[in-house]
mmCIF file of C-alpha atoms in Angstrom:
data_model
loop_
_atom_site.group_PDB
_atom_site.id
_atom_site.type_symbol
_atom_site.label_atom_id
_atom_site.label_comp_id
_atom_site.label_asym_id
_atom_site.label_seq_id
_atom_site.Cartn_x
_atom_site.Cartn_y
_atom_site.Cartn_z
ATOM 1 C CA UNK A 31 0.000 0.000 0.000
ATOM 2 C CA UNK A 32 0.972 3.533 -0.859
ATOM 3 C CA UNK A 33 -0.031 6.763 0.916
ATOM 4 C CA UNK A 34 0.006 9.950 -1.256
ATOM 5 C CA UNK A 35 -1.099 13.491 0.084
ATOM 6 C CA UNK A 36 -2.087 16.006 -2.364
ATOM 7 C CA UNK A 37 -0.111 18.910 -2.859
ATOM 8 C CA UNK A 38 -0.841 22.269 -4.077
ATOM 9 C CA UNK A 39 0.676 21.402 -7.109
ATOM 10 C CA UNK A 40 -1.265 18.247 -7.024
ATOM 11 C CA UNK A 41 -4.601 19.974 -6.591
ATOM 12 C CA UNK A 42 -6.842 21.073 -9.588
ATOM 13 C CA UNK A 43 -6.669 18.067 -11.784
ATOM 14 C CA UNK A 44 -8.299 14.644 -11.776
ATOM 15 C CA UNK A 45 -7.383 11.706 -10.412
ATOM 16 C CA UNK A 46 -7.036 10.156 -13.797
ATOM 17 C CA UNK A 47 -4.605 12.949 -14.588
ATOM 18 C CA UNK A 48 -2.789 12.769 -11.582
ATOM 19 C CA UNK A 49 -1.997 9.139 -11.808
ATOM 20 C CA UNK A 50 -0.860 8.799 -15.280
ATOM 21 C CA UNK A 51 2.038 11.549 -14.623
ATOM 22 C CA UNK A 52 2.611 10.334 -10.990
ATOM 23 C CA UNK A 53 3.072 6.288 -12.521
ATOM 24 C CA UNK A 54 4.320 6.843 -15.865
ATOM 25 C CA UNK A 55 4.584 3.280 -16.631
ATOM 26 C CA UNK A 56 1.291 2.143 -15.327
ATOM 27 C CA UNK A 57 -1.114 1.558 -18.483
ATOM 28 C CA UNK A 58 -4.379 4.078 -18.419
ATOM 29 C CA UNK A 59 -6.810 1.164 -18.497
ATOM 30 C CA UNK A 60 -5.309 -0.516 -15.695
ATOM 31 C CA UNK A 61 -5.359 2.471 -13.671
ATOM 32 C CA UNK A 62 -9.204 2.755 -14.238
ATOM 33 C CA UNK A 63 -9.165 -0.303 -12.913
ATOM 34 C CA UNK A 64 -7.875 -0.129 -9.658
ATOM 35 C CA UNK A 65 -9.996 2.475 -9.317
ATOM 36 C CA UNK A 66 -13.624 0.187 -10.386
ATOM 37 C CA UNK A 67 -11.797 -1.776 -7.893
ATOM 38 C CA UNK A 68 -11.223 0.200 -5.118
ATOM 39 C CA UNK A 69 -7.486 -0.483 -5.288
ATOM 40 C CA UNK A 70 -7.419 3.283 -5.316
ATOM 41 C CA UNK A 71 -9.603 5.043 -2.937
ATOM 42 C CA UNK A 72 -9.706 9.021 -2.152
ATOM 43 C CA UNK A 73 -9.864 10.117 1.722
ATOM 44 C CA UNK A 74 -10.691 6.351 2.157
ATOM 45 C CA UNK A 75 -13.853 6.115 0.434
ATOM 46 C CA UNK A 76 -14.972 4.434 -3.562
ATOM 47 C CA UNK A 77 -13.680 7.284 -5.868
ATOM 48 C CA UNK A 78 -13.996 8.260 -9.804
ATOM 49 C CA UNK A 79 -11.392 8.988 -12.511
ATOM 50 C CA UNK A 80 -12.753 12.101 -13.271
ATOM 51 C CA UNK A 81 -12.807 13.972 -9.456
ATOM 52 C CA UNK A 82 -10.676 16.766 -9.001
ATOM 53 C CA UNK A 83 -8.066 16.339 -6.604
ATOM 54 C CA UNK A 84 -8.092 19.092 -3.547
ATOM 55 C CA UNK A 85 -4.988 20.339 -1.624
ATOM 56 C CA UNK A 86 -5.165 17.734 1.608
ATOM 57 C CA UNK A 87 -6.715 14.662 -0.035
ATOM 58 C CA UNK A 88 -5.163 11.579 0.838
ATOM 59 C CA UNK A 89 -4.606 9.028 -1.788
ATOM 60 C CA UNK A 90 -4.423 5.160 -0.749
ATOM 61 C CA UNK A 91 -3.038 2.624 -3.708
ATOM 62 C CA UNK A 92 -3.232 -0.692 -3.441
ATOM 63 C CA UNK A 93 -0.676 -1.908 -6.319
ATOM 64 C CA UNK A 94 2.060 -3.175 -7.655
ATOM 65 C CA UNK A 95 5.878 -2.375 -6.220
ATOM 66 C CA UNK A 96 6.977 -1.827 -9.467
ATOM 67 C CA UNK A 97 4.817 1.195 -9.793
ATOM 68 C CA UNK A 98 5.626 2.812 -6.526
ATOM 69 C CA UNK A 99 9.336 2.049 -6.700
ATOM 70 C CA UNK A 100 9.416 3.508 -10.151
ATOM 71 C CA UNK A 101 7.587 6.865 -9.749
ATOM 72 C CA UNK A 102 9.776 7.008 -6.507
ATOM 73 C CA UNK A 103 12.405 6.481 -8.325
ATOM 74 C CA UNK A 104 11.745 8.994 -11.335
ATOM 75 C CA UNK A 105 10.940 12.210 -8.575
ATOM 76 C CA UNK A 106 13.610 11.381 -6.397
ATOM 77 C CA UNK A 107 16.615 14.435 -6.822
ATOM 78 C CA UNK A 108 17.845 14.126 -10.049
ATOM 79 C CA UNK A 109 21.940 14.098 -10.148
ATOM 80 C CA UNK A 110 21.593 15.608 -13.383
ATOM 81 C CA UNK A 111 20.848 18.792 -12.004
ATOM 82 C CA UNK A 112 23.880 18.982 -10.022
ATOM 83 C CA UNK A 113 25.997 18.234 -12.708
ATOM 84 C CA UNK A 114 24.786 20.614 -15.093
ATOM 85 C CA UNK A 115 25.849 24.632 -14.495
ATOM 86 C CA UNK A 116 22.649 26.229 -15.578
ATOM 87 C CA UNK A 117 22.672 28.429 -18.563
ATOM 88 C CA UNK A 118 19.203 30.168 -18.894
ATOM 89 C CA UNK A 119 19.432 34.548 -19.875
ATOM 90 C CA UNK A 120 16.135 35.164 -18.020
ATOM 91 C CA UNK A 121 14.124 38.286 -19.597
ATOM 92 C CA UNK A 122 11.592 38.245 -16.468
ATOM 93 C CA UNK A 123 11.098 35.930 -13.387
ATOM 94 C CA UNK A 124 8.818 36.209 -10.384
ATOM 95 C CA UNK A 125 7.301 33.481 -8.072
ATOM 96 C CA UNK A 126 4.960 31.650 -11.154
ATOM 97 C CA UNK A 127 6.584 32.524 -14.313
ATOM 98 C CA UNK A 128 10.425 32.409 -15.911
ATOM 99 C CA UNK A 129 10.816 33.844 -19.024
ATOM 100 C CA UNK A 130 13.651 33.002 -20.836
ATOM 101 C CA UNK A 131 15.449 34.449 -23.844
ATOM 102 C CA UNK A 132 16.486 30.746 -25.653
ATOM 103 C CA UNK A 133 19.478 30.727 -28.198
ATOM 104 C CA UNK A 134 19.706 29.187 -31.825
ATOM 105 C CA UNK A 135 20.479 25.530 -31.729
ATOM 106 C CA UNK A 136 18.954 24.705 -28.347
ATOM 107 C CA UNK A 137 16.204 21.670 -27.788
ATOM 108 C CA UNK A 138 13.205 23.321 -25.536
ATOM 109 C CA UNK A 139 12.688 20.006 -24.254
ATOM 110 C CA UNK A 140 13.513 15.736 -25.194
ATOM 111 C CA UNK A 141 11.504 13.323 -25.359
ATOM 112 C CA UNK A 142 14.682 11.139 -24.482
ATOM 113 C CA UNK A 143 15.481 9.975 -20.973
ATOM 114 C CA UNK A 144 18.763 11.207 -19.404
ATOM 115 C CA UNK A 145 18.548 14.540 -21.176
ATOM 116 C CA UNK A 146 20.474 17.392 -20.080
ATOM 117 C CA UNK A 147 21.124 19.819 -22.265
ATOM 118 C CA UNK A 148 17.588 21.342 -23.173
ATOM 119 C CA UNK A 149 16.228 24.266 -22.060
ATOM 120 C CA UNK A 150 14.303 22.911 -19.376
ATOM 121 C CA UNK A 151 16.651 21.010 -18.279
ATOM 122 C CA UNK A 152 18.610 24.256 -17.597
ATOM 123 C CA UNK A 153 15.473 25.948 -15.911
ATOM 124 C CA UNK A 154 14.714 23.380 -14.060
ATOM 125 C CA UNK A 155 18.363 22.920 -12.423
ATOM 126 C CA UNK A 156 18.338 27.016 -12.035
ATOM 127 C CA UNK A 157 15.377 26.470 -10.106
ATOM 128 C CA UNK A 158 16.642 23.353 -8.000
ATOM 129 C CA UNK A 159 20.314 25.352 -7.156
ATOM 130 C CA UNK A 160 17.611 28.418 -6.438
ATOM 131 C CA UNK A 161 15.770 26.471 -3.599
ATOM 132 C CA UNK A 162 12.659 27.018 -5.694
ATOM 133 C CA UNK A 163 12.141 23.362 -7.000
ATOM 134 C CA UNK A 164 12.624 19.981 -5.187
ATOM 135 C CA UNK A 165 12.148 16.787 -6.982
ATOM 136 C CA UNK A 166 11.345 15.348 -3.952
ATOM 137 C CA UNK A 167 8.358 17.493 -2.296
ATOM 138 C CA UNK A 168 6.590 17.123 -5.638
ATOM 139 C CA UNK A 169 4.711 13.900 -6.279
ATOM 140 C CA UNK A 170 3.987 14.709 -10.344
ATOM 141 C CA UNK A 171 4.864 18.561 -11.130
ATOM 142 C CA UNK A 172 7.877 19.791 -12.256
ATOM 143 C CA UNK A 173 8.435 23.145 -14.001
ATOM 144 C CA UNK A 174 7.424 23.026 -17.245
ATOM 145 C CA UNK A 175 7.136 25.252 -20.814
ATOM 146 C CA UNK A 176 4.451 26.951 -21.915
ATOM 147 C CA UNK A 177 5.224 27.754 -25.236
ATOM 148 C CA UNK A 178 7.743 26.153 -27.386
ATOM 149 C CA UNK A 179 9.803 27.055 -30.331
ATOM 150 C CA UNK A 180 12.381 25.124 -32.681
ATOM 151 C CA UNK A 181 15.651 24.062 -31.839
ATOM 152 C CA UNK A 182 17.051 26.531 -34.793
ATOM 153 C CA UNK A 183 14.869 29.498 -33.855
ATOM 154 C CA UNK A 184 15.737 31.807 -31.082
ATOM 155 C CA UNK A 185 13.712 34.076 -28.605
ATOM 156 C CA UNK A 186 11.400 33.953 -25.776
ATOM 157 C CA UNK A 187 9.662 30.828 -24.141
ATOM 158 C CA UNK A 188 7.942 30.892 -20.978
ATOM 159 C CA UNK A 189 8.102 28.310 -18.092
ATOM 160 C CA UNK A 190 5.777 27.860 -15.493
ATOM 161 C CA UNK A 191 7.009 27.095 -11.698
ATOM 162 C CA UNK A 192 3.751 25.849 -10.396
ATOM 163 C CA UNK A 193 1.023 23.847 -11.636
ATOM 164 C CA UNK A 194 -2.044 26.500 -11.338
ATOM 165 C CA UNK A 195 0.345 28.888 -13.143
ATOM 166 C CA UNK A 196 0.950 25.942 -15.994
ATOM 167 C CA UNK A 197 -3.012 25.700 -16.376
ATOM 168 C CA UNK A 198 -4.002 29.510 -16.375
ATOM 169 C CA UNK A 199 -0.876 30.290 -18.850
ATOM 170 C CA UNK A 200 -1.843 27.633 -21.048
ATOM 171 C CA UNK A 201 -4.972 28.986 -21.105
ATOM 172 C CA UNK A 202 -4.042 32.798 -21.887
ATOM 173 C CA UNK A 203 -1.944 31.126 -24.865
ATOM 174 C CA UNK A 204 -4.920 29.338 -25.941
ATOM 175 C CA UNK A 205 -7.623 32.189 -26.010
ATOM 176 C CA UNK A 206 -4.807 34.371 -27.242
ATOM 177 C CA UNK A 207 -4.282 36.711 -24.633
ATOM 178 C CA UNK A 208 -0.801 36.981 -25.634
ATOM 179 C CA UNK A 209 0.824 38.296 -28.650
ATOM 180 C CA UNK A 210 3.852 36.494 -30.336
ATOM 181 C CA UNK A 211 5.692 38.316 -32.748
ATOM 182 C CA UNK A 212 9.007 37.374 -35.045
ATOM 183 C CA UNK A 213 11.467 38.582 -36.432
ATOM 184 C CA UNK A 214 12.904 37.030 -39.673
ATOM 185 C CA UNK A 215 15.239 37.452 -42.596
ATOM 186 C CA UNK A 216 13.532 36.170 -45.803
ATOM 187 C CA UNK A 217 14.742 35.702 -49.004
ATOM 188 C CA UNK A 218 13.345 38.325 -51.748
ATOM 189 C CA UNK A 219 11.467 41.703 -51.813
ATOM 190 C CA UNK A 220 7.879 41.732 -51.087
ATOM 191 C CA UNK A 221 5.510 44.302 -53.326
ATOM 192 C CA UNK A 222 2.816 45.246 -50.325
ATOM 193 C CA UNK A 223 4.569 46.079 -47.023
ATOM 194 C CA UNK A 224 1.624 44.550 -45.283
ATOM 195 C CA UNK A 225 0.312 40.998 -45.901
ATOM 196 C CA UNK A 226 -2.036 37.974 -44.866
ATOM 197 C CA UNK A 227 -0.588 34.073 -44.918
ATOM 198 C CA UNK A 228 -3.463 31.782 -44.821
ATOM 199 C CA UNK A 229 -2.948 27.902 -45.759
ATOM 200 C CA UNK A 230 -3.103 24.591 -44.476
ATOM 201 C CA UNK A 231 -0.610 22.542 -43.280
ATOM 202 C CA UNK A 232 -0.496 18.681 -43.131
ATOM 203 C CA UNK A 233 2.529 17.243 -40.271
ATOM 204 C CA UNK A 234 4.692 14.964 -41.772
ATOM 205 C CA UNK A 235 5.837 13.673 -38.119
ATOM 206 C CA UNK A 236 7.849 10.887 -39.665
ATOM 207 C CA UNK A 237 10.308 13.603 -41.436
ATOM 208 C CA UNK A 238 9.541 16.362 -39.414
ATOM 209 C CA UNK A 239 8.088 19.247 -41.670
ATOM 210 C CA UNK A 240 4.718 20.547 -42.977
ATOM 211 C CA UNK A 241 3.136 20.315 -46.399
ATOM 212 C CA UNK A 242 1.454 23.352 -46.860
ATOM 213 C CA UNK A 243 -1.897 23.551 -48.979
ATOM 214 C CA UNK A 244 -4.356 26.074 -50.554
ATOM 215 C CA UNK A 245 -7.250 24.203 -49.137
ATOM 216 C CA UNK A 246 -8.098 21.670 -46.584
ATOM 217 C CA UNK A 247 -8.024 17.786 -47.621
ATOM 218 C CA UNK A 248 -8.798 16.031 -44.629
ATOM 219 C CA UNK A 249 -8.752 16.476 -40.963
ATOM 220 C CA UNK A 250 -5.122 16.248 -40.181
ATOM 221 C CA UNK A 251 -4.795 19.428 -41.858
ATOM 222 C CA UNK A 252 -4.338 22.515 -39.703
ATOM 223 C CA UNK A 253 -5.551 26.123 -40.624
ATOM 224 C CA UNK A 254 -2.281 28.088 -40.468
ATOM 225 C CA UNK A 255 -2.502 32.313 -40.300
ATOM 226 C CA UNK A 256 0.189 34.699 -40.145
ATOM 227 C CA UNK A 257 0.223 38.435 -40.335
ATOM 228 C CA UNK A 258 3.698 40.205 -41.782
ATOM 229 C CA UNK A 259 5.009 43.653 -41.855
ATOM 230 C CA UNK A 260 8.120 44.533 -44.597
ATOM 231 C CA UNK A 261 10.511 46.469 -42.072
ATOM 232 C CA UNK A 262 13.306 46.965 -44.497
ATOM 233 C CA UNK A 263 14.930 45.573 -47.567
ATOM 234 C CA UNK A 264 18.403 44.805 -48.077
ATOM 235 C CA UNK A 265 18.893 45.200 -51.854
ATOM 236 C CA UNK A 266 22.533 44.062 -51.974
ATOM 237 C CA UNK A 267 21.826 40.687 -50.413
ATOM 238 C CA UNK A 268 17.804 40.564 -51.432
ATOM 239 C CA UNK A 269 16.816 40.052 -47.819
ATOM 240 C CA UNK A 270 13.836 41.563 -46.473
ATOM 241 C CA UNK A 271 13.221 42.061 -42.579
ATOM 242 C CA UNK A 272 9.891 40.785 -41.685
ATOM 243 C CA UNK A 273 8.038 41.600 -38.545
ATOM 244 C CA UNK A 274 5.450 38.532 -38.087
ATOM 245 C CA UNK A 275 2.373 38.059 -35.513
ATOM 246 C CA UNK A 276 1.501 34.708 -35.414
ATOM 247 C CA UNK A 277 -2.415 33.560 -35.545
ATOM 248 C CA UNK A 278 -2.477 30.380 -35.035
ATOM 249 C CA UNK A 279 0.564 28.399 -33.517
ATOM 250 C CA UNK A 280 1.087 25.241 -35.989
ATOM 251 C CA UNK A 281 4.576 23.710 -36.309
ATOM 252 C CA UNK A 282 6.760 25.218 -38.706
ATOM 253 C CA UNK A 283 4.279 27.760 -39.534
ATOM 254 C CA UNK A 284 6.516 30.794 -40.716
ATOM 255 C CA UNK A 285 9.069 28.586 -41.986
ATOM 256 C CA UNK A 286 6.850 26.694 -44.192
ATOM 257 C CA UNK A 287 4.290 29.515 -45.227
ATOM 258 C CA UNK A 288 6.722 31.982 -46.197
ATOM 259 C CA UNK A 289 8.894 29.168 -48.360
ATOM 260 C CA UNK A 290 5.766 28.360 -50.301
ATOM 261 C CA UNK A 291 4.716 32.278 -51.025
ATOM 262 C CA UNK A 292 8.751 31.831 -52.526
ATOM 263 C CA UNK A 293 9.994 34.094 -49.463
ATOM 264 C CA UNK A 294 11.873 31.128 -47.730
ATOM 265 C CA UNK A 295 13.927 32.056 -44.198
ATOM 266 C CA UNK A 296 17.906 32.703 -44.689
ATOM 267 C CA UNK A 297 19.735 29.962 -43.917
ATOM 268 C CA UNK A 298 16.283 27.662 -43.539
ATOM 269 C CA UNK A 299 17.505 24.249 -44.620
ATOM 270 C CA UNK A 300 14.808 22.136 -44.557
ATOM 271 C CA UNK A 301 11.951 24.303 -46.582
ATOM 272 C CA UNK A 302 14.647 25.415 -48.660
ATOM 273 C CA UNK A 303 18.540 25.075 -50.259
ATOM 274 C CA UNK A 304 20.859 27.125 -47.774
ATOM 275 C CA UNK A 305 24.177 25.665 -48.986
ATOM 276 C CA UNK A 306 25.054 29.265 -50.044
ATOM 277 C CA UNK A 307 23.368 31.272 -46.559
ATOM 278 C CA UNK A 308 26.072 28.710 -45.163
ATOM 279 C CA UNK A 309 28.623 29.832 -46.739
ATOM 280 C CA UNK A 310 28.168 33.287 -45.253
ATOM 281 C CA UNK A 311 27.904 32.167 -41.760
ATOM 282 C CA UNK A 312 24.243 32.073 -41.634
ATOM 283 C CA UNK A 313 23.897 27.929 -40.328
ATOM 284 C CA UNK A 314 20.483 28.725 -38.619
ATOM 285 C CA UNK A 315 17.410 29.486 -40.066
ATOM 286 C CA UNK A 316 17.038 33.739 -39.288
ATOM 287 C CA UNK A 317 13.872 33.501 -37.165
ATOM 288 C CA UNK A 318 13.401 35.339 -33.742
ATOM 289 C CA UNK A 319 10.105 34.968 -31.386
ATOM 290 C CA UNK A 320 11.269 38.677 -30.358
ATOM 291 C CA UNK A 321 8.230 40.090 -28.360
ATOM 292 C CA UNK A 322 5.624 38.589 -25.982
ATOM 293 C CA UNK A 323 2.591 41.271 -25.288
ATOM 294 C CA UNK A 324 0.047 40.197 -22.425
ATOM 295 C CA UNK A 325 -3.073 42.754 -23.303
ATOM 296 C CA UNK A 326 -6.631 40.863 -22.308
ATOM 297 C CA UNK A 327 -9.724 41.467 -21.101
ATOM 298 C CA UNK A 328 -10.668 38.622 -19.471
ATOM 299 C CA UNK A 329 -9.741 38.321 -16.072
ATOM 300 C CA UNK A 330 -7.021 35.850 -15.017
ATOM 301 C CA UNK A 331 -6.786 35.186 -11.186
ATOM 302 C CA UNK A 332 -3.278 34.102 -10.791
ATOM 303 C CA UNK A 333 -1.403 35.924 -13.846
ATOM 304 C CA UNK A 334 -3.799 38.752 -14.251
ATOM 305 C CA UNK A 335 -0.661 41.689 -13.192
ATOM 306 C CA UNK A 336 0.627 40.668 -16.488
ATOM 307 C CA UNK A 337 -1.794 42.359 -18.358
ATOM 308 C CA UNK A 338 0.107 45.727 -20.556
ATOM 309 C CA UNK A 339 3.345 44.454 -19.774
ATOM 310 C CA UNK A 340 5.656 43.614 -22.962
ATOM 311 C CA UNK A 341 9.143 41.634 -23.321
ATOM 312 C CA UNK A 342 11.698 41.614 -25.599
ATOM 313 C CA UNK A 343 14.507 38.977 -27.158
ATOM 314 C CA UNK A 344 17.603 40.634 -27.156
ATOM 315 C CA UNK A 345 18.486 42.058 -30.514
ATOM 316 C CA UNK A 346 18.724 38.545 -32.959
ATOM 317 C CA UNK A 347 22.377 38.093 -34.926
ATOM 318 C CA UNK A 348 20.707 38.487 -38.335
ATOM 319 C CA UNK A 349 19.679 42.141 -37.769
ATOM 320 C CA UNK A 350 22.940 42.734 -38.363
ATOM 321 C CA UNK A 351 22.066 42.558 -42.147
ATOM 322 C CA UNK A 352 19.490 46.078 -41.678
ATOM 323 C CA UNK A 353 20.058 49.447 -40.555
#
């Protein structure tokens, strides 16, 4: 038998939830059930998947060693974080939120065990060094992202360091209560300053890009809108600096848009040929989430004093290329 009192960060969710992150390796239809079974009861009493769990609850499992020993196992303090010396340039930090200013070629996040050089694998051992996160008090949370961006692309992602700032951030990114906008360097000059992308794109997963499409073929495909501003033009090089507020958040969405209006991202090699944009130093695609702009109406009980404030990436490499 295992006992398990609910945490703050704990709190919110239900049980379902909270048992699939807290016993990774325990299959979803056996945990429903232990609970049918009362192998799992809440405050000692016959309990559903779909409760939400309250700060104070007390969990009681009846099952298997190898799931307790392994979720002990997997929250206990990770040695990782003392080996690695944290390298996160943080833009804004208070007691729920870490912003941080990521650079070209670095992961947000693996999927691979025994990662340590993402990005939240450096937030998280800031935090840990910082006193502000313990593997060890936490029976499921750890800090995670909010937002994500590609390995190539640089610019601002947001972490949350508790789990009711995780669910009301996620939710001010879904409703978009925040604005996102880029900066990239784009092959060609553009005849209207200001202009609309709207497509479709169908994920590839398998090779890791987007087809984009004119209209919608079936329901994997994702309606894809971006907004652009021309900024300036570089006629020596035929590089225009785009300014880009993103509608919609679909994988490789400026990348792939812009390469299939014929406006591909310098030094982009996967939507287009960059052997030359190598040449001349340029070995990441020249794409910057540069500004994050909190402006809603709705309130938000946790992260609500964010609303009017603005951040900014430092200044990307590429700019280098404009007045």
């Amino acid at each position: 038998m295992e006992t398990l009192t609910i945490r703050k960060n704990d709190a919110g969710q239900r049980l379902d939830k909270f048992l699939t992150k807290r016993y990774k390796g325990m299959p979803l239809p056996l945990v429903y059930k232990y609970i049918r079974t009362k192998r799992i009861k809440r405050n000692g009493k016959r309990t559903k998947e779909n409760e939400l769990l309250v700060e104070g609850d007390i969990l009681t499992l009846f099952i298997p060693d190898e799931f307790t020993q392994a979720a002990t196992a997997e929250h206990a303090p990770a040695d990782a974080f003392l080996r690695i010396r944290p390298s996160v340039d943080v833009v804004y930090e208070d007691e729920n939120l870490l912003i941080a200013d990521k650079n070209a070629g670095m992961l947000v996040h693996s999927d691979k065990p025994g990662s340590s050089n993402t990005l939240i694998d450096h937030i998280q051992a800031y935090l840990y060094r910082k006193g502000e996160y313990d593997p060890r008090a936490e029976h499921a949370f750890a800090p995670a992202l909010c937002n994500r961006i590609d390995r190539n692309t640089c610019g601002l992602v947001i972490a949350a360091k508790n789990a009711a700032s995780l669910r009301e951030m996620n939710e001010i990114i879904r409703t978009r209560d925040v604005k996102k906008l880029y900066l990239a360097a784009v092959k060609g000059r553009f005849s209207e300053k200001n202009g609309k992308l709207c497509s479709y794109l169908q994920k590839l997963a398998d090779e890791n890009r987007v087809i984009v499409k004119e209209k919608r073929n079936g329901a994997e495909d994702k309606k894809a809108v971006s907004l652009y501003t021309v900024l300036q033009y570089n006629e020596s090089l035929d590089v225009s600096l785009l300014e880009i507020e993103l509608i919609t958040g679909r994988t490789h969405q400026i990348r792939a848009q812009l390469a299939a209006a014929g406006h591909p991202l310098l030094g982009d090699g996967k939507y287009a040929v960059n052997r030359e944009d190598r040449r001349l130093g340029y070995v990441h695609q020249a794409l910057c989430a540069y500004t994050l702009a909190f402006d809603f109406q709705a309130p938000h009980e946790l992260l609500g004093y964010l609303k009017g404030k603005t951040f900014h990436a430092k200044r990307p490499y590429f700019l280098e290329l404009f007045r």
